[in-house]
């Protein structure tokens, strides 16, 4: 056990030295085995000097996670597990990346122009590297990076004194609580904070994911089925007159409204479709991407709760009006 622990500590020390030594100063290729100098330079070229240390800082979060992992093993509560993960990983990582959004484009440069030496240390590395290069060359990294960065940074910042990514973390904990309530046989099946209130629609949605009987010619039908099942389930939940206030208070505030508007903008919809087409060509033998435009457009309808639920449910309009007044 001591031998194993010593080897792990040595490995962690080596990785830390590799990731942290070049946070400042000129990159030496002989000392940058893991990242490579193209990657190091990409992080150093960010506008904020502290952001050059992003790889080092992220590694430090992982390295110090031993006690956290012990907590995860010992904890029984689903909600508490979610809180531990969010407090110790999501919040620190998001804080860094919100401060250093250029880390996304720097990471894309690391992938596209990788000149490190990791492949030399891998078994069959000489065979893996050409495959890696081929995949990277086919990926539209610019568009993928823009989509990921936009989706992520939409939750950065504050609105009316509310930290949006911390508010997002709270909604994740509440989602986990709903799941825990849903498997609790003693929990009220008519409560708003349980899937059991609309159990049949949830089961329809889960069944819609079954891809086992779908071939490439039926992908359009599969996507339509999945989107319809999802929207039916969500409409039953958030547009339920008795539960709309709960969902508005818990999941739909100014931060969520802002993020949804960013996610569903015309530009983002075009970019997401471009990414889907790019990835589809990479994993499919069929060069023609199925026409799922209507299904994707339909899916985006949920990104405005007020319109999605209609005029009978007024609480979401009240939230929208309040948030518009704050921004104005």
mmCIF file of C-alpha atoms in Angstrom:
data_model
loop_
_atom_site.group_PDB
_atom_site.id
_atom_site.type_symbol
_atom_site.label_atom_id
_atom_site.label_comp_id
_atom_site.label_asym_id
_atom_site.label_seq_id
_atom_site.Cartn_x
_atom_site.Cartn_y
_atom_site.Cartn_z
ATOM 1 C CA UNK A 1 0.000 0.000 0.000
ATOM 2 C CA UNK A 2 2.836 2.400 0.888
ATOM 3 C CA UNK A 3 4.565 1.571 -2.420
ATOM 4 C CA UNK A 4 1.355 2.286 -4.351
ATOM 5 C CA UNK A 5 0.759 5.527 -2.454
ATOM 6 C CA UNK A 6 4.329 6.642 -3.112
ATOM 7 C CA UNK A 7 3.969 5.970 -6.855
ATOM 8 C CA UNK A 8 0.701 7.921 -6.992
ATOM 9 C CA UNK A 9 2.290 10.848 -5.162
ATOM 10 C CA UNK A 10 5.236 10.789 -7.579
ATOM 11 C CA UNK A 11 2.894 10.740 -10.574
ATOM 12 C CA UNK A 12 0.837 13.632 -9.202
ATOM 13 C CA UNK A 13 3.981 15.641 -8.490
ATOM 14 C CA UNK A 14 5.222 15.078 -12.040
ATOM 15 C CA UNK A 15 1.880 16.111 -13.590
ATOM 16 C CA UNK A 16 1.722 19.172 -11.336
ATOM 17 C CA UNK A 17 5.226 20.207 -12.373
ATOM 18 C CA UNK A 18 4.287 19.782 -16.031
ATOM 19 C CA UNK A 19 1.072 21.797 -15.771
ATOM 20 C CA UNK A 20 2.278 24.512 -13.423
ATOM 21 C CA UNK A 21 5.869 25.274 -14.378
ATOM 22 C CA UNK A 22 4.877 27.123 -17.558
ATOM 23 C CA UNK A 23 2.118 29.289 -16.102
ATOM 24 C CA UNK A 24 4.573 32.141 -16.678
ATOM 25 C CA UNK A 25 7.729 32.425 -18.744
ATOM 26 C CA UNK A 26 8.823 30.980 -22.043
ATOM 27 C CA UNK A 27 7.880 27.391 -22.810
ATOM 28 C CA UNK A 28 10.668 24.845 -23.076
ATOM 29 C CA UNK A 29 9.559 21.905 -25.281
ATOM 30 C CA UNK A 30 11.715 19.460 -23.321
ATOM 31 C CA UNK A 31 9.818 20.356 -20.126
ATOM 32 C CA UNK A 32 6.336 20.359 -21.620
ATOM 33 C CA UNK A 33 5.675 16.696 -22.237
ATOM 34 C CA UNK A 34 1.976 16.727 -21.360
ATOM 35 C CA UNK A 35 0.607 19.985 -22.780
ATOM 36 C CA UNK A 36 3.084 20.918 -25.485
ATOM 37 C CA UNK A 37 4.269 24.459 -26.130
ATOM 38 C CA UNK A 38 1.424 25.346 -28.532
ATOM 39 C CA UNK A 39 -0.992 24.713 -25.678
ATOM 40 C CA UNK A 40 1.115 26.529 -23.085
ATOM 41 C CA UNK A 41 1.443 29.546 -25.387
ATOM 42 C CA UNK A 42 -2.314 29.584 -26.064
ATOM 43 C CA UNK A 43 -3.036 29.930 -22.352
ATOM 44 C CA UNK A 44 -0.288 32.520 -21.873
ATOM 45 C CA UNK A 45 -1.712 34.650 -24.683
ATOM 46 C CA UNK A 46 -5.003 35.272 -22.868
ATOM 47 C CA UNK A 47 -5.734 38.869 -21.917
ATOM 48 C CA UNK A 48 -5.595 38.206 -18.158
ATOM 49 C CA UNK A 49 -2.186 37.024 -16.986
ATOM 50 C CA UNK A 50 -3.700 34.846 -14.236
ATOM 51 C CA UNK A 51 -5.512 32.806 -16.878
ATOM 52 C CA UNK A 52 -2.223 31.283 -18.060
ATOM 53 C CA UNK A 53 -2.424 29.157 -14.906
ATOM 54 C CA UNK A 54 -5.852 27.643 -15.673
ATOM 55 C CA UNK A 55 -4.494 24.096 -16.340
ATOM 56 C CA UNK A 56 -2.499 24.256 -13.100
ATOM 57 C CA UNK A 57 -5.447 25.596 -11.103
ATOM 58 C CA UNK A 58 -7.846 22.945 -12.414
ATOM 59 C CA UNK A 59 -5.340 20.216 -11.610
ATOM 60 C CA UNK A 60 -4.968 21.584 -8.074
ATOM 61 C CA UNK A 61 -8.724 21.225 -7.567
ATOM 62 C CA UNK A 62 -8.538 17.573 -8.625
ATOM 63 C CA UNK A 63 -5.378 16.909 -6.587
ATOM 64 C CA UNK A 64 -6.966 18.216 -3.384
ATOM 65 C CA UNK A 65 -10.143 16.160 -3.849
ATOM 66 C CA UNK A 66 -9.119 13.207 -1.651
ATOM 67 C CA UNK A 67 -11.173 14.231 1.401
ATOM 68 C CA UNK A 68 -14.065 15.125 -0.886
ATOM 69 C CA UNK A 69 -14.069 11.667 -2.464
ATOM 70 C CA UNK A 70 -14.134 10.169 1.028
ATOM 71 C CA UNK A 71 -17.198 12.283 1.812
ATOM 72 C CA UNK A 72 -18.892 11.072 -1.365
ATOM 73 C CA UNK A 73 -18.314 7.434 -0.436
ATOM 74 C CA UNK A 74 -19.693 7.908 3.077
ATOM 75 C CA UNK A 75 -22.709 10.102 2.206
ATOM 76 C CA UNK A 76 -26.164 8.535 1.755
ATOM 77 C CA UNK A 77 -28.262 11.600 0.930
ATOM 78 C CA UNK A 78 -28.637 12.323 -2.792
ATOM 79 C CA UNK A 79 -29.027 16.031 -2.108
ATOM 80 C CA UNK A 80 -25.920 16.135 0.052
ATOM 81 C CA UNK A 81 -23.936 14.239 -2.616
ATOM 82 C CA UNK A 82 -24.956 16.839 -5.183
ATOM 83 C CA UNK A 83 -24.019 19.670 -2.827
ATOM 84 C CA UNK A 84 -20.569 18.161 -2.193
ATOM 85 C CA UNK A 85 -19.841 17.782 -5.920
ATOM 86 C CA UNK A 86 -21.119 21.260 -6.733
ATOM 87 C CA UNK A 87 -19.362 23.019 -3.850
ATOM 88 C CA UNK A 88 -16.017 21.310 -4.386
ATOM 89 C CA UNK A 89 -15.893 20.948 -8.168
ATOM 90 C CA UNK A 90 -18.570 22.829 -10.099
ATOM 91 C CA UNK A 91 -18.345 26.130 -8.199
ATOM 92 C CA UNK A 92 -14.503 26.389 -8.148
ATOM 93 C CA UNK A 93 -14.170 25.310 -11.799
ATOM 94 C CA UNK A 94 -16.949 27.631 -12.945
ATOM 95 C CA UNK A 95 -15.460 30.533 -10.995
ATOM 96 C CA UNK A 96 -12.171 30.058 -12.844
ATOM 97 C CA UNK A 97 -13.700 29.616 -16.297
ATOM 98 C CA UNK A 98 -16.080 32.556 -15.902
ATOM 99 C CA UNK A 99 -13.069 34.716 -15.071
ATOM 100 C CA UNK A 100 -11.057 33.164 -17.937
ATOM 101 C CA UNK A 101 -13.488 32.460 -20.813
ATOM 102 C CA UNK A 102 -10.532 32.436 -23.200
ATOM 103 C CA UNK A 103 -9.641 29.058 -21.694
ATOM 104 C CA UNK A 104 -12.133 27.469 -24.092
ATOM 105 C CA UNK A 105 -10.388 28.729 -27.232
ATOM 106 C CA UNK A 106 -7.003 27.944 -25.667
ATOM 107 C CA UNK A 107 -8.159 24.369 -25.059
ATOM 108 C CA UNK A 108 -9.246 24.113 -28.703
ATOM 109 C CA UNK A 109 -5.752 25.222 -29.726
ATOM 110 C CA UNK A 110 -4.287 22.547 -27.446
ATOM 111 C CA UNK A 111 -6.342 19.918 -29.263
ATOM 112 C CA UNK A 112 -5.854 21.227 -32.802
ATOM 113 C CA UNK A 113 -2.119 21.993 -32.612
ATOM 114 C CA UNK A 114 -0.998 19.425 -30.061
ATOM 115 C CA UNK A 115 2.803 19.146 -29.976
ATOM 116 C CA UNK A 116 3.274 17.431 -26.623
ATOM 117 C CA UNK A 117 4.759 13.972 -26.221
ATOM 118 C CA UNK A 118 1.954 11.986 -24.581
ATOM 119 C CA UNK A 119 1.560 9.656 -27.554
ATOM 120 C CA UNK A 120 5.176 8.547 -27.089
ATOM 121 C CA UNK A 121 4.327 7.186 -23.638
ATOM 122 C CA UNK A 122 1.128 5.393 -24.666
ATOM 123 C CA UNK A 123 0.906 1.771 -25.614
ATOM 124 C CA UNK A 124 0.251 1.773 -29.383
ATOM 125 C CA UNK A 125 0.711 5.539 -29.309
ATOM 126 C CA UNK A 126 2.174 5.578 -32.798
ATOM 127 C CA UNK A 127 -1.079 4.019 -34.029
ATOM 128 C CA UNK A 128 -3.345 6.257 -31.940
ATOM 129 C CA UNK A 129 -1.800 9.572 -32.954
ATOM 130 C CA UNK A 130 -2.743 9.430 -36.696
ATOM 131 C CA UNK A 131 -6.335 8.551 -35.743
ATOM 132 C CA UNK A 132 -6.404 11.458 -33.284
ATOM 133 C CA UNK A 133 -5.081 13.858 -35.931
ATOM 134 C CA UNK A 134 -7.663 12.657 -38.453
ATOM 135 C CA UNK A 135 -10.558 13.163 -36.012
ATOM 136 C CA UNK A 136 -9.330 16.617 -34.960
ATOM 137 C CA UNK A 137 -8.938 17.700 -38.582
ATOM 138 C CA UNK A 138 -12.552 16.733 -39.308
ATOM 139 C CA UNK A 139 -14.023 18.500 -36.285
ATOM 140 C CA UNK A 140 -15.206 22.082 -36.663
ATOM 141 C CA UNK A 141 -13.393 23.167 -33.514
ATOM 142 C CA UNK A 142 -14.115 26.872 -34.001
ATOM 143 C CA UNK A 143 -17.875 26.344 -33.973
ATOM 144 C CA UNK A 144 -17.761 23.725 -31.223
ATOM 145 C CA UNK A 145 -15.686 26.074 -29.065
ATOM 146 C CA UNK A 146 -18.086 28.973 -29.636
ATOM 147 C CA UNK A 147 -21.105 26.835 -28.703
ATOM 148 C CA UNK A 148 -19.496 25.405 -25.551
ATOM 149 C CA UNK A 149 -18.148 28.778 -24.428
ATOM 150 C CA UNK A 150 -21.482 30.522 -25.033
ATOM 151 C CA UNK A 151 -23.506 27.858 -23.235
ATOM 152 C CA UNK A 152 -21.112 27.898 -20.310
ATOM 153 C CA UNK A 153 -20.633 31.642 -19.912
ATOM 154 C CA UNK A 154 -24.385 32.291 -20.166
ATOM 155 C CA UNK A 155 -24.517 31.400 -16.474
ATOM 156 C CA UNK A 156 -21.630 33.693 -15.498
ATOM 157 C CA UNK A 157 -22.138 37.061 -13.879
ATOM 158 C CA UNK A 158 -24.841 38.446 -11.617
ATOM 159 C CA UNK A 159 -28.382 39.705 -12.160
ATOM 160 C CA UNK A 160 -29.930 41.882 -9.469
ATOM 161 C CA UNK A 161 -27.298 40.720 -6.965
ATOM 162 C CA UNK A 162 -27.810 37.013 -7.696
ATOM 163 C CA UNK A 163 -24.726 35.012 -8.730
ATOM 164 C CA UNK A 164 -26.066 33.071 -11.694
ATOM 165 C CA UNK A 165 -23.836 30.006 -11.639
ATOM 166 C CA UNK A 166 -24.403 29.569 -7.908
ATOM 167 C CA UNK A 167 -28.147 29.877 -8.571
ATOM 168 C CA UNK A 168 -27.753 27.252 -11.284
ATOM 169 C CA UNK A 169 -26.045 24.964 -8.751
ATOM 170 C CA UNK A 170 -29.047 25.350 -6.453
ATOM 171 C CA UNK A 171 -31.400 24.228 -9.228
ATOM 172 C CA UNK A 172 -29.239 21.148 -9.798
ATOM 173 C CA UNK A 173 -29.553 20.244 -6.114
ATOM 174 C CA UNK A 174 -33.325 20.714 -6.349
ATOM 175 C CA UNK A 175 -33.436 18.476 -9.432
ATOM 176 C CA UNK A 176 -31.579 15.771 -7.505
ATOM 177 C CA UNK A 177 -34.049 16.202 -4.639
ATOM 178 C CA UNK A 178 -36.925 15.655 -7.075
ATOM 179 C CA UNK A 179 -35.279 12.418 -8.239
ATOM 180 C CA UNK A 180 -34.799 11.303 -4.631
ATOM 181 C CA UNK A 181 -38.451 12.040 -3.877
ATOM 182 C CA UNK A 182 -39.458 10.059 -6.936
ATOM 183 C CA UNK A 183 -37.842 6.828 -5.725
ATOM 184 C CA UNK A 184 -39.125 7.280 -2.188
ATOM 185 C CA UNK A 185 -42.144 4.978 -1.971
ATOM 186 C CA UNK A 186 -43.520 6.948 0.979
ATOM 187 C CA UNK A 187 -43.382 10.347 -0.735
ATOM 188 C CA UNK A 188 -46.651 11.988 -1.801
ATOM 189 C CA UNK A 189 -47.128 11.050 -5.497
ATOM 190 C CA UNK A 190 -49.233 14.160 -6.105
ATOM 191 C CA UNK A 191 -46.552 16.617 -4.903
ATOM 192 C CA UNK A 192 -45.047 19.024 -7.432
ATOM 193 C CA UNK A 193 -41.483 18.042 -6.528
ATOM 194 C CA UNK A 194 -41.680 14.437 -7.663
ATOM 195 C CA UNK A 195 -41.706 12.730 -11.054
ATOM 196 C CA UNK A 196 -44.475 10.462 -9.776
ATOM 197 C CA UNK A 197 -47.015 13.255 -10.349
ATOM 198 C CA UNK A 198 -46.699 12.569 -14.099
ATOM 199 C CA UNK A 199 -45.104 9.126 -13.965
ATOM 200 C CA UNK A 200 -46.558 7.847 -17.244
ATOM 201 C CA UNK A 201 -45.200 10.759 -19.264
ATOM 202 C CA UNK A 202 -41.778 10.333 -17.662
ATOM 203 C CA UNK A 203 -41.782 6.661 -18.622
ATOM 204 C CA UNK A 204 -42.785 7.583 -22.188
ATOM 205 C CA UNK A 205 -39.836 9.961 -22.324
ATOM 206 C CA UNK A 206 -37.375 7.361 -21.026
ATOM 207 C CA UNK A 207 -38.711 4.793 -23.512
ATOM 208 C CA UNK A 208 -38.287 7.312 -26.328
ATOM 209 C CA UNK A 209 -34.515 7.136 -25.791
ATOM 210 C CA UNK A 210 -34.464 3.475 -26.886
ATOM 211 C CA UNK A 211 -32.283 3.447 -29.995
ATOM 212 C CA UNK A 212 -32.044 -0.318 -30.349
ATOM 213 C CA UNK A 213 -34.644 -0.603 -33.132
ATOM 214 C CA UNK A 214 -33.645 2.538 -35.031
ATOM 215 C CA UNK A 215 -31.470 2.513 -38.152
ATOM 216 C CA UNK A 216 -29.895 5.511 -39.842
ATOM 217 C CA UNK A 217 -32.839 5.962 -42.211
ATOM 218 C CA UNK A 218 -35.179 6.469 -39.244
ATOM 219 C CA UNK A 219 -33.088 9.025 -37.371
ATOM 220 C CA UNK A 220 -35.504 11.852 -38.207
ATOM 221 C CA UNK A 221 -38.399 9.833 -36.783
ATOM 222 C CA UNK A 222 -36.346 9.014 -33.676
ATOM 223 C CA UNK A 223 -35.477 12.672 -32.982
ATOM 224 C CA UNK A 224 -39.112 13.712 -33.462
ATOM 225 C CA UNK A 225 -40.257 11.010 -31.052
ATOM 226 C CA UNK A 226 -37.695 12.058 -28.447
ATOM 227 C CA UNK A 227 -38.497 15.772 -28.697
ATOM 228 C CA UNK A 228 -42.250 15.186 -28.527
ATOM 229 C CA UNK A 229 -41.940 12.936 -25.477
ATOM 230 C CA UNK A 230 -39.701 15.467 -23.727
ATOM 231 C CA UNK A 231 -41.987 18.414 -24.414
ATOM 232 C CA UNK A 232 -45.096 16.479 -23.386
ATOM 233 C CA UNK A 233 -43.442 15.630 -20.076
ATOM 234 C CA UNK A 234 -42.192 19.160 -19.450
ATOM 235 C CA UNK A 235 -45.498 20.774 -20.417
ATOM 236 C CA UNK A 236 -47.313 18.570 -17.924
ATOM 237 C CA UNK A 237 -44.871 19.622 -15.209
ATOM 238 C CA UNK A 238 -44.156 23.312 -15.637
ATOM 239 C CA UNK A 239 -47.550 24.215 -17.114
ATOM 240 C CA UNK A 240 -49.485 22.456 -14.357
ATOM 241 C CA UNK A 241 -51.616 25.195 -12.833
ATOM 242 C CA UNK A 242 -51.107 23.806 -9.334
ATOM 243 C CA UNK A 243 -47.316 23.551 -9.700
ATOM 244 C CA UNK A 244 -46.347 26.457 -11.953
ATOM 245 C CA UNK A 245 -45.515 28.715 -9.013
ATOM 246 C CA UNK A 246 -43.183 26.063 -7.559
ATOM 247 C CA UNK A 247 -41.351 25.677 -10.875
ATOM 248 C CA UNK A 248 -41.139 29.449 -11.361
ATOM 249 C CA UNK A 249 -39.666 29.953 -7.881
ATOM 250 C CA UNK A 250 -37.276 27.018 -8.165
ATOM 251 C CA UNK A 251 -36.163 26.870 -11.779
ATOM 252 C CA UNK A 252 -37.198 30.074 -13.554
ATOM 253 C CA UNK A 253 -35.634 33.306 -12.395
ATOM 254 C CA UNK A 254 -33.759 36.099 -14.135
ATOM 255 C CA UNK A 255 -30.566 34.046 -14.410
ATOM 256 C CA UNK A 256 -32.426 31.150 -16.019
ATOM 257 C CA UNK A 257 -34.301 33.508 -18.334
ATOM 258 C CA UNK A 258 -31.054 35.110 -19.494
ATOM 259 C CA UNK A 259 -29.360 31.742 -20.068
ATOM 260 C CA UNK A 260 -32.358 30.441 -22.004
ATOM 261 C CA UNK A 261 -32.399 33.515 -24.223
ATOM 262 C CA UNK A 262 -28.712 32.989 -24.987
ATOM 263 C CA UNK A 263 -29.192 29.277 -25.648
ATOM 264 C CA UNK A 264 -32.130 29.801 -27.985
ATOM 265 C CA UNK A 265 -30.909 32.812 -29.978
ATOM 266 C CA UNK A 266 -31.012 32.429 -33.755
ATOM 267 C CA UNK A 267 -27.225 32.499 -33.897
ATOM 268 C CA UNK A 268 -26.886 29.734 -31.323
ATOM 269 C CA UNK A 269 -29.498 27.586 -33.024
ATOM 270 C CA UNK A 270 -27.559 27.855 -36.295
ATOM 271 C CA UNK A 271 -24.280 27.063 -34.557
ATOM 272 C CA UNK A 272 -25.728 24.056 -32.725
ATOM 273 C CA UNK A 273 -27.117 22.660 -35.982
ATOM 274 C CA UNK A 274 -23.704 23.158 -37.581
ATOM 275 C CA UNK A 275 -22.055 21.199 -34.752
ATOM 276 C CA UNK A 276 -24.631 18.402 -35.001
ATOM 277 C CA UNK A 277 -24.012 18.081 -38.730
ATOM 278 C CA UNK A 278 -20.253 18.106 -38.218
ATOM 279 C CA UNK A 279 -20.318 15.385 -35.547
ATOM 280 C CA UNK A 280 -22.862 13.334 -37.509
ATOM 281 C CA UNK A 281 -20.572 13.140 -40.518
ATOM 282 C CA UNK A 282 -17.771 12.011 -38.253
ATOM 283 C CA UNK A 283 -19.671 9.107 -36.678
ATOM 284 C CA UNK A 284 -21.995 8.093 -39.505
ATOM 285 C CA UNK A 285 -21.419 6.487 -42.884
ATOM 286 C CA UNK A 286 -24.329 8.513 -44.217
ATOM 287 C CA UNK A 287 -23.016 11.809 -45.588
ATOM 288 C CA UNK A 288 -26.477 13.406 -45.624
ATOM 289 C CA UNK A 289 -27.595 14.795 -42.289
ATOM 290 C CA UNK A 290 -31.296 14.005 -41.673
ATOM 291 C CA UNK A 291 -33.640 16.976 -41.804
ATOM 292 C CA UNK A 292 -34.442 17.452 -38.120
ATOM 293 C CA UNK A 293 -34.764 21.235 -38.305
ATOM 294 C CA UNK A 294 -38.446 21.244 -37.321
ATOM 295 C CA UNK A 295 -37.822 18.960 -34.350
ATOM 296 C CA UNK A 296 -34.922 21.087 -33.095
ATOM 297 C CA UNK A 297 -36.968 24.282 -33.556
ATOM 298 C CA UNK A 298 -39.800 22.653 -31.659
ATOM 299 C CA UNK A 299 -37.426 21.685 -28.849
ATOM 300 C CA UNK A 300 -36.302 25.304 -28.451
ATOM 301 C CA UNK A 301 -39.913 26.332 -27.721
ATOM 302 C CA UNK A 302 -39.390 25.345 -24.079
ATOM 303 C CA UNK A 303 -36.761 28.049 -23.651
ATOM 304 C CA UNK A 304 -39.497 30.619 -23.061
ATOM 305 C CA UNK A 305 -41.756 29.296 -20.307
ATOM 306 C CA UNK A 306 -44.299 32.085 -20.829
ATOM 307 C CA UNK A 307 -44.959 31.246 -24.494
ATOM 308 C CA UNK A 308 -44.545 27.513 -23.914
ATOM 309 C CA UNK A 309 -47.318 27.377 -21.321
ATOM 310 C CA UNK A 310 -49.592 30.015 -22.846
ATOM 311 C CA UNK A 311 -51.678 32.787 -21.333
ATOM 312 C CA UNK A 312 -53.492 30.539 -18.822
ATOM 313 C CA UNK A 313 -50.311 30.305 -16.724
ATOM 314 C CA UNK A 314 -49.431 33.854 -15.695
ATOM 315 C CA UNK A 315 -46.564 33.323 -13.253
ATOM 316 C CA UNK A 316 -43.895 33.060 -15.964
ATOM 317 C CA UNK A 317 -45.034 36.321 -17.558
ATOM 318 C CA UNK A 318 -44.694 37.959 -14.161
ATOM 319 C CA UNK A 319 -41.112 36.679 -13.884
ATOM 320 C CA UNK A 320 -40.303 37.833 -17.428
ATOM 321 C CA UNK A 321 -41.723 41.311 -16.795
ATOM 322 C CA UNK A 322 -39.785 41.621 -13.533
ATOM 323 C CA UNK A 323 -36.508 40.521 -15.176
ATOM 324 C CA UNK A 324 -37.005 42.826 -18.175
ATOM 325 C CA UNK A 325 -37.525 45.733 -15.773
ATOM 326 C CA UNK A 326 -34.314 44.865 -13.897
ATOM 327 C CA UNK A 327 -32.246 44.683 -17.097
ATOM 328 C CA UNK A 328 -33.764 47.920 -18.405
#
